[in-house]
Amino acid sequence: MRGYLLKRIPSALLVLLLASFLIFAILRLVPGDAAESLAGPDASQASVDAIRHQLGLDQPWFTQYATWIGDLLHGDLGPSYSIGGQVADLIGDGLGATAELTLGALFFTVVIGLLLGVLGATSRRRPVRAAVRALTTGALAVPPFVTGVLLVLLFAVALGVLPSGGRVGLLQAPDLEVQYLLLPSLCLALPSAAVMGRYLKDSLERALGEDYIRTATAAGVSRRRLLWRHAMPNALPPVVTLLGMQTGQLLGGAVLVEAIFAWPGLGQLAEQGLTRRDYPVVQDLLLLLVAVFVLVQLLTDLLYVLLDPRIRWE
């Protein structure tokens, strides 16, 4: 395993390097000027130039990029341009909330995806299979901002059983925080759960159609044992790979869901940084998300090998 990790680390670092360059370049191509945003609409050109020089924005792009990467390697994320405070503190404040939301959504993704996949592949009732197809199609077709509004209208307004938004903190009031977490995590999880359910359904149907399954059925092995002891282990490895990819989608989708449910995480921080042209906040935040995605993919590959003994570390 150590050799496998040593082989994967250079490619992961290359991905991070390319991602950092793309993030830096794209942010500079977005219309608008951070110096003008900070100076205000009535500021003189001299004031704008002074702010631009103070922030180092008058230097060539390559110099700005090299300075940013050098500071990152030394663990210095620098100060925020317009939000205020240090970038490391801002990201640290929102990271826990986003991680909590992502883990909650991942839990719902696995539970709902398993339920839809198993029902779709094993149920002999046509209405059940049709309902599974309808649910997966609807979860994929309806965008999260519509799903979020519908969930709020149903559970917060009509039934009044769950709060419509906000956060209190898991350590302060765990039982209350679970109530605040349910709607945003469910909204974030539904598209990924639908993808996982469809993929698991197809994988299980292929596994249940193999010759060894028919042989075991003829030998009198129960259908439940065939499903969980034989078909499911063979269907899981590709689903785990898909789940790793969906985890990255959950991180990206958290930006929109946090805005819908007023969840104080990295999504709100990214929105503030983009609106105010706060380059250090946005570029550090986006690079962090890329790093998390790369780490998740690496862990997914390791889990894939553990689930499928036919694959060797080499």
mmCIF file of C-alpha atoms in Angstrom:
data_model
loop_
_atom_site.group_PDB
_atom_site.id
_atom_site.type_symbol
_atom_site.label_atom_id
_atom_site.label_comp_id
_atom_site.label_asym_id
_atom_site.label_seq_id
_atom_site.Cartn_x
_atom_site.Cartn_y
_atom_site.Cartn_z
ATOM 1 C CA MET A 1 0.000 0.000 0.000
ATOM 2 C CA ARG A 2 2.863 2.370 0.740
ATOM 3 C CA GLY A 3 4.211 1.937 -2.766
ATOM 4 C CA TYR A 4 0.777 2.587 -4.230
ATOM 5 C CA LEU A 5 0.472 5.826 -2.273
ATOM 6 C CA LEU A 6 3.947 6.941 -3.321
ATOM 7 C CA LYS A 7 2.954 6.441 -6.955
ATOM 8 C CA ARG A 8 -0.278 8.398 -6.561
ATOM 9 C CA ILE A 9 1.122 11.377 -4.651
ATOM 10 C CA PRO A 10 3.019 12.933 -7.624
ATOM 11 C CA SER A 11 -0.091 12.858 -9.813
ATOM 12 C CA ALA A 12 -2.167 14.365 -6.992
ATOM 13 C CA LEU A 13 0.347 17.174 -6.564
ATOM 14 C CA LEU A 14 0.326 17.808 -10.315
ATOM 15 C CA VAL A 15 -3.471 18.074 -10.267
ATOM 16 C CA LEU A 16 -3.279 20.593 -7.420
ATOM 17 C CA LEU A 17 -0.655 22.633 -9.279
ATOM 18 C CA LEU A 18 -2.704 22.768 -12.476
ATOM 19 C CA ALA A 19 -5.843 23.563 -10.487
ATOM 20 C CA SER A 20 -4.107 26.412 -8.667
ATOM 21 C CA PHE A 21 -3.014 27.964 -11.970
ATOM 22 C CA LEU A 22 -6.498 27.664 -13.494
ATOM 23 C CA ILE A 23 -8.160 29.101 -10.386
ATOM 24 C CA PHE A 24 -5.743 32.030 -10.293
ATOM 25 C CA ALA A 25 -6.153 32.784 -14.006
ATOM 26 C CA ILE A 26 -9.955 32.455 -14.120
ATOM 27 C CA LEU A 27 -10.450 34.774 -11.162
ATOM 28 C CA ARG A 28 -8.349 37.446 -12.868
ATOM 29 C CA LEU A 29 -10.419 37.094 -16.049
ATOM 30 C CA VAL A 30 -13.701 37.721 -14.226
ATOM 31 C CA PRO A 31 -14.942 41.268 -15.000
ATOM 32 C CA GLY A 32 -14.321 43.733 -12.191
ATOM 33 C CA ASP A 33 -11.415 45.039 -10.160
ATOM 34 C CA ALA A 34 -10.775 44.302 -6.502
ATOM 35 C CA ALA A 35 -9.111 47.686 -6.017
ATOM 36 C CA GLU A 36 -12.117 49.550 -7.440
ATOM 37 C CA SER A 37 -14.495 47.509 -5.268
ATOM 38 C CA LEU A 38 -12.507 48.374 -2.147
ATOM 39 C CA ALA A 39 -12.084 52.047 -3.063
ATOM 40 C CA GLY A 40 -15.785 52.572 -3.733
ATOM 41 C CA PRO A 41 -17.618 54.127 -6.678
ATOM 42 C CA ASP A 42 -16.623 57.736 -5.830
ATOM 43 C CA ALA A 43 -12.903 57.125 -5.300
ATOM 44 C CA SER A 44 -10.350 58.888 -7.433
ATOM 45 C CA GLN A 45 -8.039 57.039 -9.794
ATOM 46 C CA ALA A 46 -5.111 57.867 -7.524
ATOM 47 C CA SER A 47 -6.827 56.143 -4.607
ATOM 48 C CA VAL A 48 -7.609 53.105 -6.741
ATOM 49 C CA ASP A 49 -3.992 52.913 -7.919
ATOM 50 C CA ALA A 50 -2.744 53.221 -4.344
ATOM 51 C CA ILE A 51 -4.955 50.334 -3.197
ATOM 52 C CA ARG A 52 -3.923 48.251 -6.199
ATOM 53 C CA HIS A 53 -0.247 48.841 -5.354
ATOM 54 C CA GLN A 54 -0.834 48.042 -1.676
ATOM 55 C CA LEU A 55 -2.458 44.717 -2.567
ATOM 56 C CA GLY A 56 0.200 43.891 -5.140
ATOM 57 C CA LEU A 57 -2.336 43.791 -7.964
ATOM 58 C CA ASP A 58 -0.163 46.056 -10.132
ATOM 59 C CA GLN A 59 2.494 43.350 -10.398
ATOM 60 C CA PRO A 60 2.615 40.878 -13.308
ATOM 61 C CA TRP A 61 0.355 37.859 -13.030
ATOM 62 C CA PHE A 62 3.242 35.438 -12.771
ATOM 63 C CA THR A 63 4.689 37.392 -9.828
ATOM 64 C CA GLN A 64 1.313 37.417 -8.080
ATOM 65 C CA TYR A 65 0.894 33.684 -8.698
ATOM 66 C CA ALA A 66 4.396 32.852 -7.441
ATOM 67 C CA THR A 67 3.829 34.963 -4.320
ATOM 68 C CA TRP A 68 0.523 33.197 -3.623
ATOM 69 C CA ILE A 69 1.998 29.705 -4.036
ATOM 70 C CA GLY A 70 5.026 30.618 -1.931
ATOM 71 C CA ASP A 71 2.815 31.861 0.890
ATOM 72 C CA LEU A 72 0.704 28.680 0.683
ATOM 73 C CA LEU A 73 3.787 26.482 0.996
ATOM 74 C CA HIS A 74 4.710 28.411 4.150
ATOM 75 C CA GLY A 75 1.195 27.997 5.553
ATOM 76 C CA ASP A 76 0.344 31.683 5.208
ATOM 77 C CA LEU A 77 -3.050 32.250 3.563
ATOM 78 C CA GLY A 78 -2.761 35.998 4.059
ATOM 79 C CA PRO A 79 -5.403 38.589 4.910
ATOM 80 C CA SER A 80 -8.771 39.064 3.284
ATOM 81 C CA TYR A 81 -9.107 42.065 0.984
ATOM 82 C CA SER A 82 -12.645 43.141 1.829
ATOM 83 C CA ILE A 83 -14.376 40.670 4.167
ATOM 84 C CA GLY A 84 -11.861 41.323 6.910
ATOM 85 C CA GLY A 85 -9.592 39.157 9.027
ATOM 86 C CA GLN A 86 -7.237 36.377 8.047
ATOM 87 C CA VAL A 87 -8.262 33.962 5.304
ATOM 88 C CA ALA A 88 -7.274 30.978 7.452
ATOM 89 C CA ASP A 89 -9.632 32.101 10.216
ATOM 90 C CA LEU A 90 -12.500 32.709 7.773
ATOM 91 C CA ILE A 91 -12.103 29.271 6.189
ATOM 92 C CA GLY A 92 -11.711 27.626 9.585
ATOM 93 C CA ASP A 93 -14.957 29.167 10.820
ATOM 94 C CA GLY A 94 -16.953 27.849 7.848
ATOM 95 C CA LEU A 95 -15.171 24.532 7.328
ATOM 96 C CA GLY A 96 -16.868 22.764 10.232
ATOM 97 C CA ALA A 97 -20.343 23.766 9.068
ATOM 98 C CA THR A 98 -19.710 22.662 5.483
ATOM 99 C CA ALA A 99 -18.133 19.390 6.614
ATOM 100 C CA GLU A 100 -21.164 18.730 8.821
ATOM 101 C CA LEU A 101 -23.537 19.432 5.945
ATOM 102 C CA THR A 102 -21.536 17.274 3.519
ATOM 103 C CA LEU A 103 -21.370 14.326 5.933
ATOM 104 C CA GLY A 104 -25.113 14.580 6.569
ATOM 105 C CA ALA A 105 -25.759 14.629 2.828
ATOM 106 C CA LEU A 106 -23.387 11.687 2.347
ATOM 107 C CA PHE A 107 -25.342 9.695 4.941
ATOM 108 C CA PHE A 108 -28.630 10.359 3.138
ATOM 109 C CA THR A 109 -26.980 9.575 -0.207
ATOM 110 C CA VAL A 110 -25.868 6.131 0.972
ATOM 111 C CA VAL A 111 -29.140 5.251 2.727
ATOM 112 C CA ILE A 112 -31.478 6.457 -0.018
ATOM 113 C CA GLY A 113 -29.210 5.179 -2.799
ATOM 114 C CA LEU A 114 -29.040 1.690 -1.272
ATOM 115 C CA LEU A 115 -32.793 1.621 -0.766
ATOM 116 C CA LEU A 116 -33.567 2.713 -4.331
ATOM 117 C CA GLY A 117 -30.943 0.420 -5.858
ATOM 118 C CA VAL A 118 -32.013 -2.702 -3.962
ATOM 119 C CA LEU A 119 -35.733 -2.099 -4.521
ATOM 120 C CA GLY A 120 -35.229 -1.352 -8.199
ATOM 121 C CA ALA A 121 -33.166 -4.488 -8.773
ATOM 122 C CA THR A 122 -35.004 -7.029 -6.609
ATOM 123 C CA SER A 123 -38.662 -6.032 -6.374
ATOM 124 C CA ARG A 124 -41.019 -8.192 -8.436
ATOM 125 C CA ARG A 125 -43.834 -5.651 -8.222
ATOM 126 C CA ARG A 126 -44.147 -3.372 -11.219
ATOM 127 C CA PRO A 127 -45.594 -0.437 -9.203
ATOM 128 C CA VAL A 128 -42.563 -0.493 -6.899
ATOM 129 C CA ARG A 129 -40.121 -0.513 -9.807
ATOM 130 C CA ALA A 130 -42.069 2.271 -11.508
ATOM 131 C CA ALA A 131 -42.012 4.323 -8.295
ATOM 132 C CA VAL A 132 -38.245 3.867 -8.007
ATOM 133 C CA ARG A 133 -37.761 5.057 -11.590
ATOM 134 C CA ALA A 134 -40.036 8.038 -10.982
ATOM 135 C CA LEU A 135 -38.204 9.020 -7.794
ATOM 136 C CA THR A 136 -34.754 8.793 -9.349
ATOM 137 C CA THR A 137 -35.860 10.697 -12.456
ATOM 138 C CA GLY A 138 -37.501 13.414 -10.386
ATOM 139 C CA ALA A 139 -34.527 13.794 -8.050
ATOM 140 C CA LEU A 140 -32.218 14.220 -11.046
ATOM 141 C CA ALA A 141 -34.523 16.499 -13.027
ATOM 142 C CA VAL A 142 -35.496 18.976 -10.303
ATOM 143 C CA PRO A 143 -32.649 21.397 -9.435
ATOM 144 C CA PRO A 144 -31.606 21.744 -5.764
ATOM 145 C CA PHE A 145 -32.896 25.307 -5.410
ATOM 146 C CA VAL A 146 -36.393 24.098 -6.349
ATOM 147 C CA THR A 147 -36.126 21.039 -4.100
ATOM 148 C CA GLY A 148 -34.963 23.229 -1.227
ATOM 149 C CA VAL A 149 -37.909 25.598 -1.561
ATOM 150 C CA LEU A 150 -40.355 22.672 -1.735
ATOM 151 C CA LEU A 151 -38.846 21.069 1.372
ATOM 152 C CA VAL A 152 -39.092 24.344 3.278
ATOM 153 C CA LEU A 153 -42.715 24.855 2.209
ATOM 154 C CA LEU A 154 -43.656 21.306 3.203
ATOM 155 C CA PHE A 155 -41.765 20.654 6.444
ATOM 156 C CA ALA A 156 -41.215 24.182 7.785
ATOM 157 C CA VAL A 157 -44.294 26.106 6.611
ATOM 158 C CA ALA A 158 -47.082 23.566 6.101
ATOM 159 C CA LEU A 159 -46.202 20.980 8.761
ATOM 160 C CA GLY A 160 -44.038 23.161 10.986
ATOM 161 C CA VAL A 161 -41.919 20.257 12.201
ATOM 162 C CA LEU A 162 -38.475 21.444 11.063
ATOM 163 C CA PRO A 163 -36.744 24.847 10.979
ATOM 164 C CA SER A 164 -36.439 26.526 7.586
ATOM 165 C CA GLY A 165 -32.801 27.515 7.965
ATOM 166 C CA GLY A 166 -29.915 28.470 10.211
ATOM 167 C CA ARG A 167 -27.520 26.564 12.448
ATOM 168 C CA VAL A 168 -26.874 26.350 16.186
ATOM 169 C CA GLY A 169 -23.757 24.152 16.340
ATOM 170 C CA LEU A 170 -23.488 20.409 16.897
ATOM 171 C CA LEU A 171 -21.523 20.746 20.144
ATOM 172 C CA GLN A 172 -23.876 23.318 21.663
ATOM 173 C CA ALA A 173 -27.202 21.543 21.086
ATOM 174 C CA PRO A 174 -26.869 18.210 19.236
ATOM 175 C CA ASP A 175 -30.597 17.386 19.194
ATOM 176 C CA LEU A 176 -31.520 20.840 17.897
ATOM 177 C CA GLU A 177 -28.685 20.847 15.365
ATOM 178 C CA VAL A 178 -29.944 17.596 13.850
ATOM 179 C CA GLN A 179 -33.258 19.309 13.160
ATOM 180 C CA TYR A 180 -31.505 22.196 11.417
ATOM 181 C CA LEU A 181 -29.351 19.748 9.449
ATOM 182 C CA LEU A 182 -32.101 17.484 8.083
ATOM 183 C CA LEU A 183 -33.555 19.692 5.339
ATOM 184 C CA PRO A 184 -30.318 21.055 3.806
ATOM 185 C CA SER A 185 -28.561 17.695 3.893
ATOM 186 C CA LEU A 186 -31.575 15.955 2.334
ATOM 187 C CA CYS A 187 -31.824 18.631 -0.368
ATOM 188 C CA LEU A 188 -28.123 18.255 -1.135
ATOM 189 C CA ALA A 189 -28.234 14.449 -1.117
ATOM 190 C CA LEU A 190 -31.212 13.752 -3.396
ATOM 191 C CA PRO A 191 -29.478 14.086 -6.825
ATOM 192 C CA SER A 192 -26.465 12.043 -5.697
ATOM 193 C CA ALA A 193 -28.726 9.414 -4.121
ATOM 194 C CA ALA A 194 -30.638 9.105 -7.388
ATOM 195 C CA VAL A 195 -27.409 8.583 -9.349
ATOM 196 C CA MET A 196 -26.157 6.026 -6.840
ATOM 197 C CA GLY A 197 -29.525 4.232 -6.822
ATOM 198 C CA ARG A 198 -29.585 3.877 -10.597
ATOM 199 C CA TYR A 199 -25.983 2.722 -10.744
ATOM 200 C CA LEU A 200 -26.457 0.202 -7.920
ATOM 201 C CA LYS A 201 -29.637 -1.109 -9.548
ATOM 202 C CA ASP A 202 -27.813 -1.792 -12.822
ATOM 203 C CA SER A 203 -24.837 -3.367 -11.008
ATOM 204 C CA LEU A 204 -27.090 -5.624 -8.935
ATOM 205 C CA GLU A 205 -29.093 -6.725 -11.967
ATOM 206 C CA ARG A 206 -25.862 -7.710 -13.737
ATOM 207 C CA ALA A 207 -24.605 -9.547 -10.653
ATOM 208 C CA LEU A 208 -27.910 -11.363 -10.119
ATOM 209 C CA GLY A 209 -27.816 -12.528 -13.746
ATOM 210 C CA GLU A 210 -24.448 -14.281 -13.413
ATOM 211 C CA ASP A 211 -24.182 -18.063 -13.745
ATOM 212 C CA TYR A 212 -23.061 -18.600 -10.156
ATOM 213 C CA ILE A 213 -26.229 -16.885 -8.903
ATOM 214 C CA ARG A 214 -28.407 -19.175 -11.002
ATOM 215 C CA THR A 215 -26.453 -22.173 -9.752
ATOM 216 C CA ALA A 216 -26.843 -21.087 -6.117
ATOM 217 C CA THR A 217 -30.564 -20.486 -6.682
ATOM 218 C CA ALA A 218 -30.958 -23.992 -8.067
ATOM 219 C CA ALA A 219 -29.113 -25.333 -5.015
ATOM 220 C CA GLY A 220 -31.717 -23.764 -2.735
ATOM 221 C CA VAL A 221 -29.815 -20.730 -1.421
ATOM 222 C CA SER A 222 -32.250 -18.101 -0.154
ATOM 223 C CA ARG A 223 -32.772 -14.937 -2.187
ATOM 224 C CA ARG A 224 -31.757 -12.720 0.735
ATOM 225 C CA ARG A 225 -28.464 -14.565 1.173
ATOM 226 C CA LEU A 226 -27.809 -14.373 -2.565
ATOM 227 C CA LEU A 227 -28.365 -10.644 -2.506
ATOM 228 C CA TRP A 228 -26.311 -9.631 0.537
ATOM 229 C CA ARG A 229 -23.582 -12.311 0.574
ATOM 230 C CA HIS A 230 -22.936 -12.757 -3.147
ATOM 231 C CA ALA A 231 -24.451 -10.125 -5.436
ATOM 232 C CA MET A 232 -23.927 -7.044 -3.263
ATOM 233 C CA PRO A 233 -20.148 -7.514 -2.710
ATOM 234 C CA ASN A 234 -19.663 -7.852 -6.485
ATOM 235 C CA ALA A 235 -21.833 -4.814 -7.219
ATOM 236 C CA LEU A 236 -20.309 -2.495 -4.603
ATOM 237 C CA PRO A 237 -16.786 -1.707 -5.937
ATOM 238 C CA PRO A 238 -17.901 0.392 -8.954
ATOM 239 C CA VAL A 239 -20.581 2.002 -6.799
ATOM 240 C CA VAL A 240 -17.918 3.034 -4.271
ATOM 241 C CA THR A 241 -15.975 4.720 -7.073
ATOM 242 C CA LEU A 242 -19.126 6.564 -8.093
ATOM 243 C CA LEU A 243 -19.763 7.551 -4.482
ATOM 244 C CA GLY A 244 -16.307 9.090 -4.282
ATOM 245 C CA MET A 245 -17.082 11.192 -7.341
ATOM 246 C CA GLN A 246 -20.452 12.174 -5.882
ATOM 247 C CA THR A 247 -18.710 13.372 -2.717
ATOM 248 C CA GLY A 248 -17.006 16.005 -4.824
ATOM 249 C CA GLN A 249 -20.397 16.940 -6.245
ATOM 250 C CA LEU A 250 -21.732 17.311 -2.717
ATOM 251 C CA LEU A 251 -18.956 19.742 -1.847
ATOM 252 C CA GLY A 252 -19.702 21.811 -4.922
ATOM 253 C CA GLY A 253 -23.454 21.712 -4.420
ATOM 254 C CA ALA A 254 -23.105 22.842 -0.813
ATOM 255 C CA VAL A 255 -22.506 26.398 -2.064
ATOM 256 C CA LEU A 256 -26.057 26.688 -3.416
ATOM 257 C CA VAL A 257 -27.753 24.741 -0.633
ATOM 258 C CA GLU A 258 -26.094 26.847 2.061
ATOM 259 C CA ALA A 259 -27.516 29.964 0.432
ATOM 260 C CA ILE A 260 -31.040 28.474 0.397
ATOM 261 C CA PHE A 261 -31.024 27.396 4.040
ATOM 262 C CA ALA A 262 -28.835 30.214 5.463
ATOM 263 C CA TRP A 263 -26.239 27.647 6.483
ATOM 264 C CA PRO A 264 -23.073 29.530 7.594
ATOM 265 C CA GLY A 265 -20.476 27.452 5.792
ATOM 266 C CA LEU A 266 -17.897 27.823 3.047
ATOM 267 C CA GLY A 267 -20.607 28.372 0.456
ATOM 268 C CA GLN A 268 -21.622 31.679 1.974
ATOM 269 C CA LEU A 269 -17.958 32.626 2.307
ATOM 270 C CA ALA A 270 -17.374 31.860 -1.377
ATOM 271 C CA GLU A 271 -20.405 33.931 -2.354
ATOM 272 C CA GLN A 272 -19.156 36.888 -0.324
ATOM 273 C CA GLY A 273 -15.657 36.554 -1.745
ATOM 274 C CA LEU A 274 -16.879 36.464 -5.344
ATOM 275 C CA THR A 275 -19.246 39.398 -4.850
ATOM 276 C CA ARG A 276 -16.551 41.570 -3.264
ATOM 277 C CA ARG A 277 -13.724 40.434 -5.588
ATOM 278 C CA ASP A 278 -11.819 39.098 -2.575
ATOM 279 C CA TYR A 279 -9.194 37.114 -4.495
ATOM 280 C CA PRO A 280 -7.325 35.553 -1.517
ATOM 281 C CA VAL A 281 -10.517 34.149 0.008
ATOM 282 C CA VAL A 282 -11.909 32.701 -3.226
ATOM 283 C CA GLN A 283 -8.695 31.219 -4.602
ATOM 284 C CA ASP A 284 -7.676 29.636 -1.282
ATOM 285 C CA LEU A 285 -11.187 28.272 -0.806
ATOM 286 C CA LEU A 286 -11.418 26.783 -4.301
ATOM 287 C CA LEU A 287 -7.981 25.203 -4.007
ATOM 288 C CA LEU A 288 -8.999 23.698 -0.673
ATOM 289 C CA LEU A 289 -12.067 22.113 -2.284
ATOM 290 C CA VAL A 290 -9.907 20.676 -5.070
ATOM 291 C CA ALA A 291 -7.503 19.250 -2.481
ATOM 292 C CA VAL A 292 -10.381 17.630 -0.590
ATOM 293 C CA PHE A 293 -11.732 16.162 -3.826
ATOM 294 C CA VAL A 294 -8.304 14.704 -4.704
ATOM 295 C CA LEU A 295 -8.003 13.221 -1.207
ATOM 296 C CA VAL A 296 -11.475 11.677 -1.450
ATOM 297 C CA GLN A 297 -10.606 10.092 -4.796
ATOM 298 C CA LEU A 298 -7.428 8.628 -3.336
ATOM 299 C CA LEU A 299 -9.314 7.161 -0.381
ATOM 300 C CA THR A 300 -11.942 5.807 -2.778
ATOM 301 C CA ASP A 301 -9.292 3.979 -4.790
ATOM 302 C CA LEU A 302 -7.900 2.457 -1.605
ATOM 303 C CA LEU A 303 -11.358 1.307 -0.529
ATOM 304 C CA TYR A 304 -11.985 -0.121 -4.008
ATOM 305 C CA VAL A 305 -8.916 -2.327 -3.647
ATOM 306 C CA LEU A 306 -10.009 -3.488 -0.201
ATOM 307 C CA LEU A 307 -13.492 -4.416 -1.481
ATOM 308 C CA ASP A 308 -12.257 -6.250 -4.576
ATOM 309 C CA PRO A 309 -9.439 -8.718 -3.739
ATOM 310 C CA ARG A 310 -8.861 -9.325 -7.451
ATOM 311 C CA ILE A 311 -7.209 -5.908 -7.707
ATOM 312 C CA ARG A 312 -3.629 -5.675 -6.509
ATOM 313 C CA TRP A 313 -1.887 -2.622 -5.094
ATOM 314 C CA GLU A 314 0.500 -2.622 -8.046
#
